[in-house]
Coordinates of C-alpha atoms in Angstrom, one line a residue:
Chain A
M30 CA 27.1 136.8 72.6
S31 CA 26.5 135.0 69.3
E32 CA 30.0 136.0 68.2
V33 CA 31.6 134.3 71.2
F34 CA 29.4 131.3 70.6
S35 CA 30.5 131.0 66.9
R36 CA 34.2 131.4 68.0
V37 CA 33.9 128.6 70.5
Q38 CA 32.1 126.5 67.9
A39 CA 34.9 127.1 65.3
W40 CA 37.6 126.3 67.9
S41 CA 35.9 123.1 69.0
Q42 CA 35.6 122.1 65.3
R43 CA 39.3 122.6 64.8
V44 CA 40.1 120.6 67.9
A45 CA 37.8 117.8 66.9
I46 CA 39.3 117.6 63.4
S47 CA 42.8 117.6 64.7
V48 CA 42.0 114.9 67.3
L49 CA 40.3 112.8 64.6
L50 CA 43.1 113.2 62.1
S51 CA 46.0 112.8 64.5
P52 CA 46.2 109.0 64.3
V53 CA 46.1 109.3 60.5
L54 CA 48.8 111.9 60.4
G55 CA 50.8 110.1 63.1
F56 CA 50.6 106.9 61.0
C57 CA 52.4 108.5 58.2
D58 CA 55.2 109.4 60.4
G59 CA 58.7 107.7 60.5
H60 CA 58.6 104.0 60.4
A61 CA 55.2 103.7 58.9
C62 CA 56.1 106.0 56.0
S63 CA 59.2 104.1 55.3
L64 CA 57.2 100.9 55.3
A65 CA 54.7 102.5 52.9
A66 CA 57.6 103.5 50.7
E67 CA 59.0 100.0 50.7
S68 CA 55.7 98.6 49.8
A69 CA 56.2 100.3 46.4
G70 CA 59.2 98.1 45.9
G71 CA 59.8 94.5 46.9
V72 CA 62.3 91.7 47.1
L73 CA 63.6 89.1 44.7
V74 CA 63.3 85.7 46.3
N75 CA 65.2 82.8 44.9
I76 CA 64.2 79.4 46.2
R77 CA 66.4 76.4 45.3
T78 CA 65.1 73.0 46.1
V79 CA 67.8 70.5 46.8
R80 CA 67.6 66.7 47.2
A81 CA 70.1 65.4 49.7
L82 CA 71.1 61.8 49.1
D83 CA 73.4 59.1 50.6
K84 CA 72.8 59.8 54.3
I85 CA 75.8 59.2 56.4
D86 CA 76.2 58.3 60.0
E87 CA 76.5 61.3 62.2
K88 CA 79.3 59.6 64.1
I89 CA 81.4 59.2 60.9
N90 CA 84.8 60.9 60.9
E91 CA 85.6 64.0 58.8
T92 CA 87.9 62.3 56.3
T93 CA 85.2 60.0 55.1
K94 CA 82.8 62.9 55.0
A95 CA 85.0 64.8 52.7
T96 CA 83.9 62.9 49.6
L97 CA 81.0 65.0 48.7
S98 CA 79.1 65.3 45.5
V99 CA 77.5 68.7 45.1
D100 CA 75.6 69.9 42.0
G101 CA 77.6 72.5 40.2
R102 CA 74.8 75.0 40.5
L103 CA 75.0 74.7 44.3
R104 CA 78.7 75.6 44.4
D105 CA 77.9 78.7 46.5
L106 CA 76.3 76.6 49.1
S107 CA 78.8 73.8 49.2
A108 CA 80.6 75.1 52.4
K109 CA 77.3 75.0 54.2
L110 CA 76.0 71.7 52.7
Q111 CA 79.1 69.8 53.8
K112 CA 78.0 70.3 57.4
L113 CA 74.9 68.2 56.7
H114 CA 74.8 64.4 57.2
F115 CA 74.5 63.6 53.4
R116 CA 77.0 63.0 50.7
T117 CA 75.2 63.9 47.5
F118 CA 73.3 67.1 46.8
K119 CA 71.2 67.6 43.7
L120 CA 69.4 70.7 42.6
I121 CA 65.8 69.7 41.8
A122 CA 64.5 73.1 40.9
S123 CA 65.0 76.8 41.3
Q124 CA 62.4 79.4 41.2
R125 CA 62.5 83.2 41.4
E126 CA 59.7 85.4 42.5
V127 CA 59.4 89.1 43.0
L128 CA 57.4 89.7 46.2
R129 CA 56.0 93.0 47.4
F130 CA 56.5 94.0 51.0
G131 CA 53.5 92.9 53.1
H132 CA 52.2 90.6 50.5
K133 CA 52.0 86.8 51.0
E134 CA 52.8 84.4 48.3
T135 CA 52.6 80.6 48.4
V136 CA 54.9 78.7 46.1
A137 CA 54.2 75.1 45.3
L138 CA 57.3 73.0 45.2
S139 CA 57.8 69.4 44.3
D140 CA 56.2 66.5 46.2
G141 CA 53.4 68.8 47.5
N142 CA 55.7 71.0 49.5
L143 CA 54.3 74.5 50.0
V144 CA 56.4 77.5 50.9
T145 CA 54.6 80.7 52.0
L146 CA 56.7 83.8 52.1
R147 CA 55.9 87.3 53.2
P148 CA 58.6 90.0 53.1
L149 CA 57.8 92.3 56.1
S150 CA 60.3 95.1 56.3
M151 CA 63.7 96.3 55.3
E152 CA 65.4 97.8 58.4
N153 CA 69.0 98.2 59.6
E154 CA 70.2 96.6 56.4
K155 CA 68.2 93.5 57.1
I156 CA 65.2 92.0 55.4
G157 CA 62.4 90.8 57.6
L158 CA 60.8 87.7 56.2
W159 CA 58.1 85.4 57.4
V160 CA 58.6 81.8 56.1
R161 CA 56.2 78.9 56.4
W162 CA 57.1 75.5 54.9
Q163 CA 54.5 72.8 54.8
D164 CA 55.4 69.4 53.3
G165 CA 53.2 67.1 51.3
S166 CA 51.8 65.4 54.3
G167 CA 50.7 68.7 55.8
M168 CA 53.4 68.7 58.4
E169 CA 54.5 72.2 59.3
V170 CA 58.2 71.9 58.7
I171 CA 59.0 75.4 59.8
D172 CA 57.1 78.5 60.6
T173 CA 59.4 81.4 61.4
R174 CA 60.0 85.1 61.2
M175 CA 63.5 86.2 60.8
H176 CA 65.6 89.2 59.8
F177 CA 68.8 88.7 57.8
A178 CA 71.2 90.5 55.5
P179 CA 70.3 90.6 51.9
G180 CA 72.0 88.0 49.7
E181 CA 72.3 85.6 52.6
S182 CA 71.2 82.0 51.8
I183 CA 68.9 80.7 54.5
I184 CA 69.1 76.9 54.4
T185 CA 66.3 74.8 55.8
G186 CA 66.2 71.1 55.5
V187 CA 64.0 68.2 56.6
D188 CA 64.4 64.4 56.6
A189 CA 62.5 63.0 53.7
S190 CA 61.6 59.5 52.9
G191 CA 64.2 56.8 53.3
D192 CA 67.8 58.1 53.6
T193 CA 67.1 61.3 51.7
G194 CA 66.6 64.9 52.8
L195 CA 64.9 67.9 51.2
I196 CA 66.6 71.2 51.5
L197 CA 65.4 74.7 50.6
A198 CA 67.9 77.4 50.1
I199 CA 66.2 80.8 50.1
D200 CA 68.0 83.9 49.0
V201 CA 66.4 87.3 49.3
N202 CA 67.5 90.5 47.7
P203 CA 65.9 93.9 47.5
F204 CA 64.3 94.4 44.2
S205 CA 63.5 97.6 42.4
Q206 CA 62.6 98.6 38.8
K207 CA 66.3 99.2 38.2
S208 CA 67.2 95.6 39.1
P209 CA 68.4 93.4 36.3
P210 CA 65.8 91.3 34.6
I211 CA 65.0 88.0 36.2
A212 CA 66.8 85.1 34.7
E213 CA 65.1 82.0 33.5
P214 CA 64.6 79.4 36.3
V215 CA 67.3 76.8 36.6
T216 CA 66.0 73.3 35.9
S217 CA 67.4 69.9 36.8
K218 CA 69.8 68.2 34.5
Chain B
M12 CA 63.4 116.9 118.5
S13 CA 65.3 114.5 116.3
D14 CA 64.4 114.0 112.6
S15 CA 63.1 110.5 113.3
K16 CA 60.8 111.8 116.0
L17 CA 59.5 114.5 113.8
R18 CA 58.9 112.0 111.0
E19 CA 56.6 110.1 113.4
T20 CA 54.3 113.1 113.5
L21 CA 53.5 112.5 109.8
S22 CA 50.7 110.2 109.0
F23 CA 50.9 107.6 106.2
D24 CA 48.4 109.6 104.2
D25 CA 50.5 112.7 104.6
E26 CA 53.6 110.9 103.3
N27 CA 51.7 109.6 100.3
M28 CA 50.4 113.1 99.6
L29 CA 53.9 114.5 99.8
M30 CA 55.2 111.8 97.5
R31 CA 52.6 112.6 94.9
Y32 CA 53.5 116.3 95.3
L33 CA 57.2 115.5 94.6
D34 CA 56.2 113.4 91.6
G35 CA 54.1 116.2 90.2
E36 CA 51.0 114.1 90.5
S37 CA 49.0 116.4 92.8
G38 CA 46.0 118.3 91.8
F39 CA 45.2 121.9 92.5
F40 CA 43.6 121.4 96.0
E41 CA 46.2 118.8 97.0
R42 CA 49.0 121.2 96.2
R43 CA 47.5 123.8 98.4
A44 CA 47.1 121.3 101.2
V45 CA 50.8 120.2 100.8
E46 CA 51.9 123.8 100.9
G47 CA 49.9 124.3 104.1
L48 CA 51.4 121.2 105.6
L49 CA 54.9 122.2 104.7
K50 CA 54.4 125.5 106.5
S51 CA 52.7 124.1 109.5
N52 CA 54.7 120.9 110.1
P53 CA 58.6 120.9 110.0
A54 CA 58.5 117.1 109.6
A55 CA 56.9 117.5 106.2
Q56 CA 59.8 119.7 105.0
I57 CA 62.3 117.2 106.4
F58 CA 60.5 114.4 104.6
V59 CA 60.5 116.3 101.3
D60 CA 64.2 117.2 101.6
A61 CA 65.1 113.6 102.3
Q62 CA 63.1 112.4 99.3
R63 CA 64.8 115.0 97.1
R64 CA 68.3 113.9 98.3
I65 CA 67.5 110.2 97.5
S66 CA 66.2 111.2 94.1
Q67 CA 69.4 113.2 93.4
M68 CA 71.6 110.4 94.6
A69 CA 69.7 107.9 92.3
N70 CA 70.2 110.3 89.4
E71 CA 73.9 110.6 90.0
Y72 CA 74.2 106.9 90.4
S73 CA 72.4 106.2 87.1
K74 CA 74.9 108.4 85.3
L75 CA 77.6 106.0 86.4
L76 CA 75.9 103.1 84.7
P77 CA 76.6 102.4 81.1
Q78 CA 74.2 104.2 78.9
V79 CA 72.2 101.6 77.0
D80 CA 69.2 102.8 75.2
L81 CA 67.3 99.6 75.7
W82 CA 63.9 101.3 75.8
D83 CA 64.4 102.8 72.4
R84 CA 65.0 99.3 71.0
V85 CA 62.1 98.0 73.0
S86 CA 59.8 100.6 71.6
Q87 CA 61.2 100.0 68.1
R88 CA 60.4 96.3 68.4
I89 CA 56.9 97.0 69.7
Q90 CA 56.3 99.1 66.7
Q91 CA 57.6 96.3 64.5
E92 CA 55.3 93.9 66.3
E93 CA 52.4 96.1 65.7
H94 CA 53.1 96.4 62.0
A95 CA 53.7 92.6 61.8
A96 CA 50.4 92.0 63.6
I97 CA 48.6 93.9 60.8
F98 CA 49.8 91.3 58.3
L99 CA 50.1 88.2 60.5
G100 CA 47.5 88.7 63.1
A101 CA 48.0 88.8 66.8
R102 CA 50.4 86.2 68.3
A103 CA 48.8 83.3 70.0
K104 CA 49.5 83.3 73.7
Q105 CA 50.5 80.0 75.2
E106 CA 49.7 79.6 78.8
P107 CA 52.7 78.2 80.7
T108 CA 52.1 75.2 82.8
G109 CA 54.0 73.6 85.6
V110 CA 55.7 74.6 88.9
W111 CA 57.2 77.8 87.5
A112 CA 53.9 78.9 86.0
N113 CA 52.2 78.5 89.4
F114 CA 55.0 80.4 91.1
L115 CA 54.7 83.2 88.6
R116 CA 50.9 83.4 89.0
R117 CA 51.4 83.6 92.8
I118 CA 53.7 86.6 92.6
S119 CA 51.7 88.4 89.9
T120 CA 51.3 91.7 91.5
P121 CA 51.0 94.7 89.2
W122 CA 54.7 95.4 89.7
S123 CA 55.8 91.9 89.0
V124 CA 53.7 91.7 85.9
G125 CA 55.2 94.9 84.5
L126 CA 58.7 93.8 85.4
S127 CA 58.3 90.3 84.1
G128 CA 56.8 91.7 80.9
A129 CA 59.7 94.0 80.4
V130 CA 62.2 91.2 81.0
A131 CA 60.3 88.9 78.6
L132 CA 60.3 91.5 75.9
A133 CA 64.0 92.3 76.5
S134 CA 64.7 88.5 76.3
A135 CA 62.9 88.3 73.0
L136 CA 65.2 91.0 71.7
M137 CA 68.2 89.0 72.7
V138 CA 67.2 86.0 70.5
T139 CA 69.9 86.5 68.0
L140 CA 72.0 84.0 66.1
S141 CA 75.5 85.2 66.6
P142 CA 78.1 83.9 64.2
G143 CA 80.7 83.7 66.9
V144 CA 78.8 81.0 68.8
R145 CA 79.6 77.3 68.3
G146 CA 77.6 74.6 70.0
A147 CA 78.4 71.1 71.1
G148 CA 77.8 69.0 67.9
A149 CA 81.3 68.8 66.4
V150 CA 80.4 66.4 63.6
L151 CA 77.6 68.5 62.2
G152 CA 79.6 71.7 62.6
G153 CA 78.1 72.7 65.9
V154 CA 74.5 72.2 67.1
A155 CA 73.6 75.4 68.8
Q156 CA 70.2 74.2 69.9
E157 CA 68.1 71.2 69.8
S158 CA 64.6 71.8 70.8
S159 CA 62.4 69.7 72.9
T160 CA 59.5 67.7 71.6
S161 CA 56.9 70.3 72.4
N162 CA 54.7 71.5 69.6
V163 CA 55.8 75.1 69.8
Q164 CA 59.5 75.3 69.7
T165 CA 61.4 78.1 71.3
V166 CA 64.8 78.8 69.8
A167 CA 66.8 79.8 72.8
L168 CA 70.4 80.1 71.6
H169 CA 73.6 80.4 73.4
G170 CA 74.8 83.9 72.5
R171 CA 76.1 87.1 74.0
P172 CA 73.1 89.4 74.2
Q173 CA 73.7 92.2 71.7
L174 CA 72.4 95.3 73.5
L175 CA 74.3 98.2 72.0
E176 CA 73.4 99.5 68.6
D177 CA 77.1 99.9 67.8
D178 CA 77.7 96.3 68.6
R179 CA 75.1 95.1 66.2
S180 CA 76.6 93.4 63.2
P181 CA 74.6 93.3 60.0
N182 CA 75.9 89.8 59.5
V183 CA 73.7 88.0 61.9
V184 CA 70.3 86.4 61.6
E185 CA 67.7 87.5 64.1
V186 CA 64.9 85.1 64.7
D187 CA 61.7 86.5 66.2
W188 CA 60.1 83.2 66.7
M189 CA 60.1 79.7 65.2
R190 CA 57.6 76.9 65.2
S191 CA 57.7 73.4 63.8
D192 CA 55.9 70.1 64.0
G193 CA 59.2 68.4 64.0
R194 CA 62.4 68.7 66.1
V195 CA 64.4 71.7 65.1
R196 CA 68.2 71.8 65.1
I197 CA 70.2 74.9 64.4
L198 CA 73.5 74.1 62.7
H199 CA 76.0 76.7 63.0
D200 CA 79.5 77.4 61.7
P201 CA 81.4 80.5 62.9
N202 CA 82.7 81.1 59.4
E203 CA 79.2 81.3 58.0
R204 CA 77.0 84.2 58.5
A205 CA 73.6 82.4 58.6
P206 CA 72.9 79.2 60.3
M207 CA 71.2 76.2 58.8
I208 CA 68.0 74.9 60.2
W209 CA 67.4 71.1 60.1
V210 CA 64.0 69.6 61.0
K211 CA 63.7 66.0 62.0
R212 CA 60.3 64.4 61.6
R213 CA 58.6 62.9 64.6
T214 CA 57.6 59.3 64.5
T215 CA 54.0 60.0 65.1
S216 CA 52.1 62.3 62.7
V217 CA 50.8 65.5 64.2
A218 CA 50.2 67.1 60.9
A219 CA 46.6 66.1 60.1
P220 CA 44.9 69.1 61.6
A221 CA 47.5 71.4 59.9
R222 CA 46.6 69.8 56.6
L223 CA 42.9 70.4 57.1
R224 CA 43.7 74.0 58.1
S225 CA 45.6 74.6 54.9
L226 CA 42.8 73.5 52.6
A227 CA 41.5 77.0 52.3
E228 CA 44.9 78.3 51.4
L229 CA 45.4 75.6 48.8
A230 CA 42.6 77.2 46.7
L231 CA 44.6 80.4 46.8
I232 CA 48.0 79.2 46.0
K233 CA 49.8 80.0 42.9
Q234 CA 49.8 77.3 40.3
P235 CA 53.2 75.6 39.7
T236 CA 55.1 76.9 36.8
P237 CA 55.7 74.6 33.9
T238 CA 59.2 74.1 35.1
F239 CA 58.0 72.9 38.4
Q240 CA 55.5 70.6 36.9
A241 CA 58.3 69.1 34.8
M242 CA 60.4 68.9 38.0
S243 CA 57.6 67.2 39.8
S244 CA 57.4 64.5 37.1
I245 CA 61.1 64.1 37.3
A246 CA 60.9 63.7 41.0
A247 CA 58.1 61.2 40.6
T248 CA 60.2 59.0 38.3
E249 CA 63.2 59.1 40.5

């Protein structure tokens, strides 16, 4: 009788342990494990702050709009910038950060602007990123979560004082220990 | 006796019991009761056969439909949401107001809740920024969407829903959600992979509470680098 009881007790213990551990074991399965693996790496974020000047009337024709003055260090963005209603674009600052997946980082930009970034995932060749931009007055310029291809420049702009605008160009690339060393930040001329 | 006359001999409870039996939801005693009913009442057997035929027809019809593994994607996105919730917290639910909200509340049976939830989730998956879409604003290169003046902005974009995994191009930006205190415009060019987001300030300030909320975070922020301090001074002198 005692043998049967001990067998039942051992079986119930095994069941209890497996039931208790199943969420833990399950958590390390598939997506969660890949997320955990990614957390060992991170992303290289490059934030370029651009001042847009010489606001033009939105009704102006394309030929007049063609006379653009874009900072040489923003050449890769010129095709996009010409869609905006400004004539002159100057790079104010550029900053690079290595962020780990799941970790939030707030970067202070000029004029009290704060950009909070949190890389979330790397799935289907896309980086998931949470971005929140708060300007100097406390206005929430943008708060979004998006997924995009690495190397893509996400451009967000806001009307600033007078006839100027402030633009953030955010580039995100996967970063590993094998990645080339981070270059010195670009500064304004 | 015709089939329809025979069916009338079955009570509503009997039909429900037989349906549960066919769905494999019956318990031990109910299975015994159903087996007894099937032997004793020919109407029960006719009812069961009819249900099986309908089920078979439905299965055959479903094979003719295009095979879209939407549920796999839905479950994948739910998983992503759960992981994101760990870091970002649960999403704030905004109660809808107006005529539509009242209408939706009125039809909120368990079925409609499940269905509307599935539709809402599927709609959320469809919020993609497709590079092939060009909006109305010609001067600015195409304004795909200009949001209303509500505090929480929903980016509903004109785009072909991308359901199939094979159809999904890596060269699109997917936006889960977007909020702003200003008015958001998505500027799009078919030649560019990612759209631009332009925010227009509102005339009245709504940012004061946000500023107060962020005071706690200000203590935690990273100090500006010397480069940025220099840039700030340059910006101040401009």
